Amino acid sequence: MSIDIPLLARICEAPGAPGYEKKIRELVIAELKGLADKVETDNMGNVIALKKGRSSAKKTMAAAHMDEIGFIVTHIDDKGFVRFNPVGGFDPKTLTSQRVIIHGRKDIMGVMGSKPVHIMSPEEKHKPVKITDYFIDTGMTKKDVDKVVAIGDFVTRHSPLIELGDCVNVKSLDNRASVFVLIETLRELKKSKRKPAYDFYAVFTVQEEVGLRGAQASALKIQADFGFGLDTTIAYDVPGSTPQERCTALGEGAAIKLMDSSVICDYRMIEFMKAAAKRHKIKWQPEILAAGGTDTGSLQRMVAGGSIAGAVSIPTRHIHQTIESCHKEDLAACILLLAACVCELDQHDWKF
């Protein structure tokens, strides 16, 4: 299947730091028109789209978080330079000279600045860079910055999507790639006129990057019997990596999660997902993520008695850096796999 690159670009480029998901939420709600039987937003800001199934005897939930790693303004100095704290996990060395957008009274561009290497001491040159070494330069005076920027304003990265060979490259594929996959899964169900086996709740969650918070609230509300996390995962298939470090590789298909630091996926769900991929000839690969958690853990545990949970993961290079890369065929495989799974849950023996 072909990938809707313009839609993916709009989703990835939209701002939405944790707790500040308004613009990406509005985009998601607009795209859901005609794809679900009911769409609502809960008190935390999670978007819940219900697609009615062939049976209401059980519930299925899939979660893709809308938020992206970002920053929050903490100080504006006498020269107008902006200081900030991270909101979510960053690798500081990737920030040098990167363009960002401060979302104040109006959006303004800035660039991450730090001490030039030419004037560093020998000791400074060999020290690991820290977040606190950076400031944001808007090119404006303090008087002008104060007119539009305040303490507590959010900051996101600026990076338009480009295509690199068979891949897409842009900021925030973690986790906008999964937002795209979940929307396109609903579109695939409509196009193929297939109904989910059970009532299907496609949930676009908030604040995952700071502790899986939105998924906890929505999972408690829905109380699903089956849960599918949707997130990116590390593809360390690059020079210098060893086979045991790679986790996944681009172009090798959808990743079926076995475990990460937040969840050990239900072995019944893993078997079911592998069988679905085989039946539909969908390329897949196993995923064990040594560090890092996903909404899958919340889907599994925030339900009375627990849910039968697994995850579709999207292999991603350069994860949690200023730009990330995914393979277009992997994105297509993830859409097809999730669609097959939610439609065929009633065809599997779920006994222990």
mmCIF file of C-alpha atoms in Angstrom:
data_model
loop_
_atom_site.group_PDB
_atom_site.id
_atom_site.type_symbol
_atom_site.label_atom_id
_atom_site.label_comp_id
_atom_site.label_asym_id
_atom_site.label_seq_id
_atom_site.Cartn_x
_atom_site.Cartn_y
_atom_site.Cartn_z
ATOM 1 C CA MET A 1 0.000 0.000 0.000
ATOM 2 C CA SER A 2 1.105 3.582 -0.617
ATOM 3 C CA ILE A 3 1.768 6.028 2.217
ATOM 4 C CA ASP A 4 0.031 9.415 2.413
ATOM 5 C CA ILE A 5 3.198 11.505 2.756
ATOM 6 C CA PRO A 6 1.435 14.923 2.933
ATOM 7 C CA LEU A 7 -0.709 13.698 5.855
ATOM 8 C CA LEU A 8 2.313 12.233 7.630
ATOM 9 C CA ALA A 9 4.144 15.550 7.164
ATOM 10 C CA ARG A 10 1.274 17.561 8.666
ATOM 11 C CA ILE A 11 1.066 15.219 11.655
ATOM 12 C CA CYS A 12 4.813 15.262 12.345
ATOM 13 C CA GLU A 13 5.286 18.991 11.839
ATOM 14 C CA ALA A 14 2.389 19.996 14.117
ATOM 15 C CA PRO A 15 3.559 21.144 17.568
ATOM 16 C CA GLY A 16 2.509 19.234 20.672
ATOM 17 C CA ALA A 17 4.829 19.075 23.675
ATOM 18 C CA PRO A 18 3.561 17.089 26.706
ATOM 19 C CA GLY A 19 0.635 18.975 28.233
ATOM 20 C CA TYR A 20 0.495 21.264 25.193
ATOM 21 C CA GLU A 21 -1.086 18.943 22.588
ATOM 22 C CA LYS A 22 -3.816 21.359 21.434
ATOM 23 C CA LYS A 23 -2.698 21.809 17.808
ATOM 24 C CA ILE A 24 -1.944 18.158 17.095
ATOM 25 C CA ARG A 25 -5.195 17.193 18.849
ATOM 26 C CA GLU A 26 -7.166 19.509 16.556
ATOM 27 C CA LEU A 27 -5.480 17.971 13.519
ATOM 28 C CA VAL A 28 -6.264 14.433 14.716
ATOM 29 C CA ILE A 29 -9.933 15.250 15.372
ATOM 30 C CA ALA A 30 -10.266 16.762 11.885
ATOM 31 C CA GLU A 31 -8.752 13.648 10.267
ATOM 32 C CA LEU A 32 -11.093 11.338 12.198
ATOM 33 C CA LYS A 33 -14.228 12.732 10.563
ATOM 34 C CA GLY A 34 -16.097 9.884 8.892
ATOM 35 C CA LEU A 35 -13.707 7.219 10.211
ATOM 36 C CA ALA A 36 -15.316 6.439 13.587
ATOM 37 C CA ASP A 37 -18.784 6.086 15.036
ATOM 38 C CA LYS A 38 -18.011 8.398 17.942
ATOM 39 C CA VAL A 39 -15.152 10.763 18.804
ATOM 40 C CA GLU A 40 -14.710 12.392 22.213
ATOM 41 C CA THR A 41 -12.005 14.132 24.227
ATOM 42 C CA ASP A 42 -11.551 13.332 27.916
ATOM 43 C CA ASN A 43 -10.521 15.711 30.711
ATOM 44 C CA MET A 44 -6.792 15.095 30.142
ATOM 45 C CA GLY A 45 -7.016 15.778 26.422
ATOM 46 C CA ASN A 46 -6.901 12.196 25.110
ATOM 47 C CA VAL A 47 -8.887 11.752 21.879
ATOM 48 C CA ILE A 48 -11.001 8.592 21.940
ATOM 49 C CA ALA A 49 -12.442 7.340 18.642
ATOM 50 C CA LEU A 50 -14.895 4.433 18.838
ATOM 51 C CA LYS A 51 -15.325 2.119 15.869
ATOM 52 C CA LYS A 52 -18.158 -0.291 16.623
ATOM 53 C CA GLY A 53 -17.362 -3.956 16.170
ATOM 54 C CA ARG A 54 -19.272 -7.043 15.152
ATOM 55 C CA SER A 55 -19.747 -7.710 18.861
ATOM 56 C CA SER A 56 -19.855 -5.559 21.990
ATOM 57 C CA ALA A 57 -19.092 -8.519 24.260
ATOM 58 C CA LYS A 58 -15.500 -7.309 24.662
ATOM 59 C CA LYS A 59 -13.498 -4.123 24.079
ATOM 60 C CA THR A 60 -10.271 -3.481 22.181
ATOM 61 C CA MET A 61 -8.078 -0.425 22.700
ATOM 62 C CA ALA A 62 -5.100 0.847 20.724
ATOM 63 C CA ALA A 63 -3.079 3.812 21.974
ATOM 64 C CA ALA A 64 -0.744 6.157 20.082
ATOM 65 C CA HIS A 65 0.597 9.148 21.974
ATOM 66 C CA MET A 66 0.309 12.587 20.393
ATOM 67 C CA ASP A 67 2.929 14.392 22.465
ATOM 68 C CA GLU A 68 6.523 14.979 21.389
ATOM 69 C CA ILE A 69 9.613 15.749 23.427
ATOM 70 C CA GLY A 70 10.013 19.507 23.851
ATOM 71 C CA PHE A 71 11.062 22.282 26.215
ATOM 72 C CA ILE A 72 9.544 24.859 28.561
ATOM 73 C CA VAL A 73 10.792 28.440 29.005
ATOM 74 C CA THR A 74 12.279 29.065 32.452
ATOM 75 C CA HIS A 75 14.106 32.417 32.126
ATOM 76 C CA ILE A 76 14.716 35.355 29.787
ATOM 77 C CA ASP A 77 17.994 37.142 30.480
ATOM 78 C CA ASP A 78 18.872 40.837 30.091
ATOM 79 C CA LYS A 79 20.034 40.281 26.500
ATOM 80 C CA GLY A 80 16.831 38.472 25.485
ATOM 81 C CA PHE A 81 18.348 34.981 25.424
ATOM 82 C CA VAL A 82 15.877 32.299 26.515
ATOM 83 C CA ARG A 83 16.691 29.517 28.955
ATOM 84 C CA PHE A 84 14.633 26.349 29.186
ATOM 85 C CA ASN A 85 14.114 22.940 30.746
ATOM 86 C CA PRO A 86 13.482 19.783 28.724
ATOM 87 C CA VAL A 87 10.029 18.177 28.813
ATOM 88 C CA GLY A 88 10.836 14.580 27.930
ATOM 89 C CA GLY A 89 14.174 12.912 27.288
ATOM 90 C CA PHE A 90 16.797 14.581 25.079
ATOM 91 C CA ASP A 91 20.312 13.668 24.037
ATOM 92 C CA PRO A 92 21.940 17.094 24.654
ATOM 93 C CA LYS A 93 24.668 16.695 22.033
ATOM 94 C CA THR A 94 22.042 16.677 19.253
ATOM 95 C CA LEU A 95 20.756 20.169 20.055
ATOM 96 C CA THR A 96 23.625 22.306 18.762
ATOM 97 C CA SER A 97 22.441 24.990 16.312
ATOM 98 C CA GLN A 98 19.017 23.412 15.893
ATOM 99 C CA ARG A 99 16.041 25.600 15.000
ATOM 100 C CA VAL A 100 13.121 25.644 17.422
ATOM 101 C CA ILE A 101 9.749 27.392 17.739
ATOM 102 C CA ILE A 102 8.741 29.191 20.932
ATOM 103 C CA HIS A 103 4.959 29.033 21.273
ATOM 104 C CA GLY A 104 4.263 32.313 23.062
ATOM 105 C CA ARG A 105 1.620 34.936 22.369
ATOM 106 C CA LYS A 106 2.649 34.195 18.817
ATOM 107 C CA ASP A 107 5.063 31.597 17.432
ATOM 108 C CA ILE A 108 8.641 32.831 17.014
ATOM 109 C CA MET A 109 11.669 31.038 15.649
ATOM 110 C CA GLY A 110 14.887 30.574 17.578
ATOM 111 C CA VAL A 111 18.139 28.660 17.386
ATOM 112 C CA MET A 112 19.849 26.607 20.080
ATOM 113 C CA GLY A 113 23.107 28.349 20.966
ATOM 114 C CA SER A 114 26.092 27.329 23.101
ATOM 115 C CA LYS A 115 29.739 28.295 23.627
ATOM 116 C CA PRO A 116 31.766 28.118 20.361
ATOM 117 C CA VAL A 117 34.447 25.440 20.272
ATOM 118 C CA HIS A 118 37.033 28.068 19.283
ATOM 119 C CA ILE A 119 36.979 29.655 22.740
ATOM 120 C CA MET A 120 36.525 26.538 24.867
ATOM 121 C CA SER A 121 39.277 25.515 27.245
ATOM 122 C CA PRO A 122 40.875 22.089 26.655
ATOM 123 C CA GLU A 123 38.914 20.799 29.658
ATOM 124 C CA GLU A 124 35.603 22.117 28.284
ATOM 125 C CA LYS A 125 36.198 20.475 24.913
ATOM 126 C CA HIS A 126 36.329 17.042 26.532
ATOM 127 C CA LYS A 127 33.396 17.439 28.907
ATOM 128 C CA PRO A 128 30.026 15.917 27.938
ATOM 129 C CA VAL A 129 27.622 18.639 26.832
ATOM 130 C CA LYS A 130 24.709 19.403 29.177
ATOM 131 C CA ILE A 131 21.219 20.801 28.533
ATOM 132 C CA THR A 132 22.146 23.751 30.751
ATOM 133 C CA ASP A 133 24.931 24.696 28.320
ATOM 134 C CA TYR A 134 22.301 25.821 25.810
ATOM 135 C CA PHE A 135 20.173 28.917 25.326
ATOM 136 C CA ILE A 136 17.717 29.965 22.622
ATOM 137 C CA ASP A 137 18.700 32.916 20.425
ATOM 138 C CA THR A 138 15.708 34.585 18.762
ATOM 139 C CA GLY A 139 17.690 37.490 17.324
ATOM 140 C CA MET A 140 15.457 39.846 19.317
ATOM 141 C CA THR A 141 16.092 42.246 22.196
ATOM 142 C CA LYS A 142 14.779 41.479 25.662
ATOM 143 C CA LYS A 143 12.133 44.181 25.235
ATOM 144 C CA ASP A 144 10.811 42.502 22.087
ATOM 145 C CA VAL A 145 11.095 38.972 23.466
ATOM 146 C CA ASP A 146 9.124 39.997 26.573
ATOM 147 C CA LYS A 147 6.256 41.121 24.349
ATOM 148 C CA VAL A 148 5.640 37.606 23.067
ATOM 149 C CA VAL A 149 7.408 35.110 25.373
ATOM 150 C CA ALA A 150 6.651 34.314 29.013
ATOM 151 C CA ILE A 151 7.924 31.850 31.592
ATOM 152 C CA GLY A 152 6.060 28.577 31.025
ATOM 153 C CA ASP A 153 5.719 28.880 27.241
ATOM 154 C CA PHE A 154 6.466 25.663 25.394
ATOM 155 C CA VAL A 155 9.137 25.137 22.767
ATOM 156 C CA THR A 156 9.199 22.525 19.981
ATOM 157 C CA ARG A 157 11.694 21.622 17.284
ATOM 158 C CA HIS A 158 11.413 22.882 13.696
ATOM 159 C CA SER A 159 12.061 20.257 11.029
ATOM 160 C CA PRO A 160 10.024 19.894 7.808
ATOM 161 C CA LEU A 161 9.600 16.348 6.473
ATOM 162 C CA ILE A 162 11.799 15.180 3.612
ATOM 163 C CA GLU A 163 12.033 11.840 1.840
ATOM 164 C CA LEU A 164 15.384 10.042 1.911
ATOM 165 C CA GLY A 165 15.299 7.157 -0.527
ATOM 166 C CA ASP A 166 12.666 4.743 0.802
ATOM 167 C CA CYS A 167 12.512 6.573 4.135
ATOM 168 C CA VAL A 168 10.931 9.664 5.622
ATOM 169 C CA ASN A 169 12.967 12.009 7.796
ATOM 170 C CA VAL A 170 11.469 14.589 10.163
ATOM 171 C CA LYS A 171 11.226 15.553 13.829
ATOM 172 C CA SER A 172 8.822 13.719 16.142
ATOM 173 C CA LEU A 173 8.284 10.476 14.243
ATOM 174 C CA ASP A 174 8.275 9.364 17.880
ATOM 175 C CA ASN A 175 5.376 9.141 18.086
ATOM 176 C CA ARG A 176 3.594 10.902 15.246
ATOM 177 C CA ALA A 177 4.362 7.917 13.021
ATOM 178 C CA SER A 178 2.041 5.899 15.272
ATOM 179 C CA VAL A 179 -0.611 8.636 15.255
ATOM 180 C CA PHE A 180 -0.480 8.358 11.467
ATOM 181 C CA VAL A 181 -0.661 4.540 11.607
ATOM 182 C CA LEU A 182 -3.717 4.599 13.885
ATOM 183 C CA ILE A 183 -5.601 7.103 11.715
ATOM 184 C CA GLU A 184 -4.714 5.152 8.582
ATOM 185 C CA THR A 185 -5.797 1.886 10.226
ATOM 186 C CA LEU A 186 -9.265 3.372 10.728
ATOM 187 C CA ARG A 187 -9.185 4.541 7.110
ATOM 188 C CA GLU A 188 -8.149 1.044 5.968
ATOM 189 C CA LEU A 189 -11.075 -0.496 7.872
ATOM 190 C CA LYS A 190 -13.488 1.923 6.199
ATOM 191 C CA LYS A 191 -11.978 1.360 2.769
ATOM 192 C CA SER A 192 -12.071 -2.443 3.059
ATOM 193 C CA LYS A 193 -15.503 -2.369 4.745
ATOM 194 C CA ARG A 194 -14.202 -4.610 7.520
ATOM 195 C CA LYS A 195 -15.551 -4.339 11.044
ATOM 196 C CA PRO A 196 -13.445 -4.910 14.129
ATOM 197 C CA ALA A 197 -14.205 -8.124 15.974
ATOM 198 C CA TYR A 198 -15.142 -6.118 19.076
ATOM 199 C CA ASP A 199 -15.817 -2.455 19.788
ATOM 200 C CA PHE A 200 -12.520 -0.763 18.950
ATOM 201 C CA TYR A 201 -11.305 2.295 20.829
ATOM 202 C CA ALA A 202 -8.558 4.111 18.900
ATOM 203 C CA VAL A 203 -7.041 6.453 21.478
ATOM 204 C CA PHE A 204 -4.623 9.305 20.809
ATOM 205 C CA THR A 205 -3.020 9.881 24.180
ATOM 206 C CA VAL A 206 -1.259 12.783 25.883
ATOM 207 C CA GLN A 207 1.816 13.124 28.103
ATOM 208 C CA GLU A 208 3.422 9.767 27.291
ATOM 209 C CA GLU A 209 6.895 11.268 27.168
ATOM 210 C CA VAL A 210 6.682 12.270 30.835
ATOM 211 C CA GLY A 211 5.265 9.055 32.275
ATOM 212 C CA LEU A 212 2.529 7.344 30.189
ATOM 213 C CA ARG A 213 0.006 9.625 31.869
ATOM 214 C CA GLY A 214 -2.710 9.933 29.237
ATOM 215 C CA ALA A 215 -2.784 6.208 28.560
ATOM 216 C CA GLN A 216 -3.288 5.497 32.247
ATOM 217 C CA ALA A 217 -6.353 7.745 32.373
ATOM 218 C CA SER A 218 -7.890 6.457 29.130
ATOM 219 C CA ALA A 219 -7.240 2.792 29.926
ATOM 220 C CA LEU A 220 -8.950 3.250 33.303
ATOM 221 C CA LYS A 221 -11.935 4.800 31.526
ATOM 222 C CA ILE A 222 -12.288 2.221 28.746
ATOM 223 C CA GLN A 223 -11.421 -1.002 30.638
ATOM 224 C CA ALA A 224 -10.507 -2.879 27.464
ATOM 225 C CA ASP A 225 -10.079 -6.645 27.284
ATOM 226 C CA PHE A 226 -7.394 -6.368 24.578
ATOM 227 C CA GLY A 227 -4.761 -3.648 24.298
ATOM 228 C CA PHE A 228 -2.389 -2.638 21.509
ATOM 229 C CA GLY A 229 0.340 -0.090 22.155
ATOM 230 C CA LEU A 230 1.571 1.833 19.106
ATOM 231 C CA ASP A 231 4.967 3.472 19.318
ATOM 232 C CA THR A 232 8.313 3.785 17.633
ATOM 233 C CA THR A 233 11.270 1.621 18.613
ATOM 234 C CA ILE A 234 15.010 1.757 18.123
ATOM 235 C CA ALA A 235 16.467 0.750 14.760
ATOM 236 C CA TYR A 236 20.181 0.753 15.504
ATOM 237 C CA ASP A 237 21.049 -0.819 12.142
ATOM 238 C CA VAL A 238 23.850 1.630 11.400
ATOM 239 C CA PRO A 239 27.662 1.608 11.198
ATOM 240 C CA GLY A 240 29.251 0.662 14.502
ATOM 241 C CA SER A 241 26.315 -1.364 15.795
ATOM 242 C CA THR A 242 26.483 -5.039 16.692
ATOM 243 C CA PRO A 243 23.707 -7.552 15.970
ATOM 244 C CA GLN A 244 22.687 -7.784 19.630
ATOM 245 C CA GLU A 245 22.306 -3.984 19.836
ATOM 246 C CA ARG A 246 20.147 -3.440 16.800
ATOM 247 C CA CYS A 247 16.706 -4.148 18.330
ATOM 248 C CA THR A 248 15.081 -3.676 14.887
ATOM 249 C CA ALA A 249 16.122 -2.698 11.356
ATOM 250 C CA LEU A 250 14.520 -0.384 8.814
ATOM 251 C CA GLY A 251 12.774 -2.125 5.934
ATOM 252 C CA GLU A 252 12.313 -5.419 7.784
ATOM 253 C CA GLY A 253 8.644 -4.835 8.520
ATOM 254 C CA ALA A 254 6.393 -4.085 11.463
ATOM 255 C CA ALA A 255 7.915 -4.898 14.842
ATOM 256 C CA ILE A 256 5.945 -7.124 17.204
ATOM 257 C CA LYS A 257 6.906 -6.176 20.754
ATOM 258 C CA LEU A 258 8.015 -8.916 23.120
ATOM 259 C CA MET A 259 8.953 -6.596 25.974
ATOM 260 C CA ASP A 260 10.304 -3.212 27.018
ATOM 261 C CA SER A 261 11.074 -1.688 30.412
ATOM 262 C CA SER A 262 7.374 -1.076 31.120
ATOM 263 C CA VAL A 263 5.782 -4.305 29.900
ATOM 264 C CA ILE A 264 6.224 -7.991 29.155
ATOM 265 C CA CYS A 265 3.698 -8.598 26.398
ATOM 266 C CA ASP A 266 1.179 -11.379 26.835
ATOM 267 C CA TYR A 267 2.542 -14.480 25.101
ATOM 268 C CA ARG A 268 -0.940 -15.241 23.753
ATOM 269 C CA MET A 269 -1.042 -11.830 22.080
ATOM 270 C CA ILE A 270 2.433 -12.319 20.640
ATOM 271 C CA GLU A 271 1.397 -15.662 19.146
ATOM 272 C CA PHE A 272 -1.794 -14.131 17.766
ATOM 273 C CA MET A 273 0.035 -11.211 16.148
ATOM 274 C CA LYS A 274 2.668 -13.455 14.581
ATOM 275 C CA ALA A 275 -0.059 -15.718 13.168
ATOM 276 C CA ALA A 276 -1.970 -12.731 11.762
ATOM 277 C CA ALA A 277 1.173 -11.448 10.055
ATOM 278 C CA LYS A 278 1.799 -14.877 8.544
ATOM 279 C CA ARG A 279 -1.808 -15.269 7.331
ATOM 280 C CA HIS A 280 -1.759 -11.910 5.577
ATOM 281 C CA LYS A 281 1.859 -12.137 4.388
ATOM 282 C CA ILE A 282 2.842 -9.022 6.311
ATOM 283 C CA LYS A 283 6.558 -8.591 6.880
ATOM 284 C CA TRP A 284 7.403 -8.455 10.590
ATOM 285 C CA GLN A 285 10.302 -8.612 13.042
ATOM 286 C CA PRO A 286 10.515 -9.218 16.816
ATOM 287 C CA GLU A 287 11.297 -6.353 19.181
ATOM 288 C CA ILE A 288 12.903 -6.394 22.619
ATOM 289 C CA LEU A 289 13.596 -2.854 23.861
ATOM 290 C CA ALA A 290 16.084 -2.965 26.730
ATOM 291 C CA ALA A 291 15.335 0.552 28.007
ATOM 292 C CA GLY A 292 12.341 2.820 27.530
ATOM 293 C CA GLY A 293 8.662 2.281 28.209
ATOM 294 C CA THR A 294 5.512 2.721 26.124
ATOM 295 C CA ASP A 295 1.773 3.138 26.606
ATOM 296 C CA THR A 296 1.519 -0.661 26.333
ATOM 297 C CA GLY A 297 2.332 -0.966 30.037
ATOM 298 C CA SER A 298 -0.617 1.247 30.953
ATOM 299 C CA LEU A 299 -2.963 -0.673 28.656
ATOM 300 C CA GLN A 300 -1.963 -3.913 30.341
ATOM 301 C CA ARG A 301 -2.186 -2.771 33.974
ATOM 302 C CA MET A 302 -4.755 0.040 34.219
ATOM 303 C CA VAL A 303 -7.648 -2.390 33.782
ATOM 304 C CA ALA A 304 -9.351 -4.416 36.507
ATOM 305 C CA GLY A 305 -7.691 -7.824 36.273
ATOM 306 C CA GLY A 306 -5.385 -6.616 33.484
ATOM 307 C CA SER A 307 -5.792 -6.777 29.708
ATOM 308 C CA ILE A 308 -4.288 -9.067 27.094
ATOM 309 C CA ALA A 309 -1.744 -6.616 25.726
ATOM 310 C CA GLY A 310 0.806 -6.392 22.949
ATOM 311 C CA ALA A 311 2.220 -3.732 20.675
ATOM 312 C CA VAL A 312 2.935 -2.834 17.073
ATOM 313 C CA SER A 313 6.224 -0.931 16.980
ATOM 314 C CA ILE A 314 7.654 1.166 14.155
ATOM 315 C CA PRO A 315 11.438 0.783 13.609
ATOM 316 C CA THR A 316 13.012 4.245 13.806
ATOM 317 C CA ARG A 317 16.564 5.525 13.393
ATOM 318 C CA HIS A 318 17.990 8.527 15.307
ATOM 319 C CA ILE A 319 15.250 8.248 17.943
ATOM 320 C CA HIS A 320 14.896 11.130 20.456
ATOM 321 C CA GLN A 321 17.220 13.268 18.350
ATOM 322 C CA THR A 322 16.350 16.395 16.384
ATOM 323 C CA ILE A 323 15.314 14.332 13.351
ATOM 324 C CA GLU A 324 14.227 10.696 13.031
ATOM 325 C CA SER A 325 13.798 8.278 10.123
ATOM 326 C CA CYS A 326 11.275 5.539 9.305
ATOM 327 C CA HIS A 327 10.929 3.268 6.274
ATOM 328 C CA LYS A 328 7.736 3.731 4.257
ATOM 329 C CA GLU A 329 7.205 -0.018 3.820
ATOM 330 C CA ASP A 330 7.425 -0.528 7.593
ATOM 331 C CA LEU A 331 4.711 2.082 8.113
ATOM 332 C CA ALA A 332 2.477 0.290 5.601
ATOM 333 C CA ALA A 333 3.134 -3.062 7.295
ATOM 334 C CA CYS A 334 2.139 -1.619 10.689
ATOM 335 C CA ILE A 335 -1.179 -0.342 9.301
ATOM 336 C CA LEU A 336 -2.013 -3.691 7.713
ATOM 337 C CA LEU A 337 -0.984 -5.673 10.799
ATOM 338 C CA LEU A 338 -3.036 -3.598 13.238
ATOM 339 C CA ALA A 339 -6.085 -3.703 10.960
ATOM 340 C CA ALA A 340 -5.829 -7.495 10.661
ATOM 341 C CA CYS A 341 -5.400 -7.932 14.414
ATOM 342 C CA VAL A 342 -8.385 -5.864 15.530
ATOM 343 C CA CYS A 343 -10.636 -7.634 13.013
ATOM 344 C CA GLU A 344 -9.579 -11.183 13.924
ATOM 345 C CA LEU A 345 -9.401 -11.202 17.727
ATOM 346 C CA ASP A 346 -12.470 -13.438 17.894
ATOM 347 C CA GLN A 347 -10.733 -16.131 15.826
ATOM 348 C CA HIS A 348 -8.076 -16.983 18.414
ATOM 349 C CA ASP A 349 -8.116 -19.273 21.446
ATOM 350 C CA TRP A 350 -7.225 -16.996 24.356
ATOM 351 C CA LYS A 351 -7.149 -19.659 27.042
ATOM 352 C CA PHE A 352 -3.997 -19.989 29.162
#
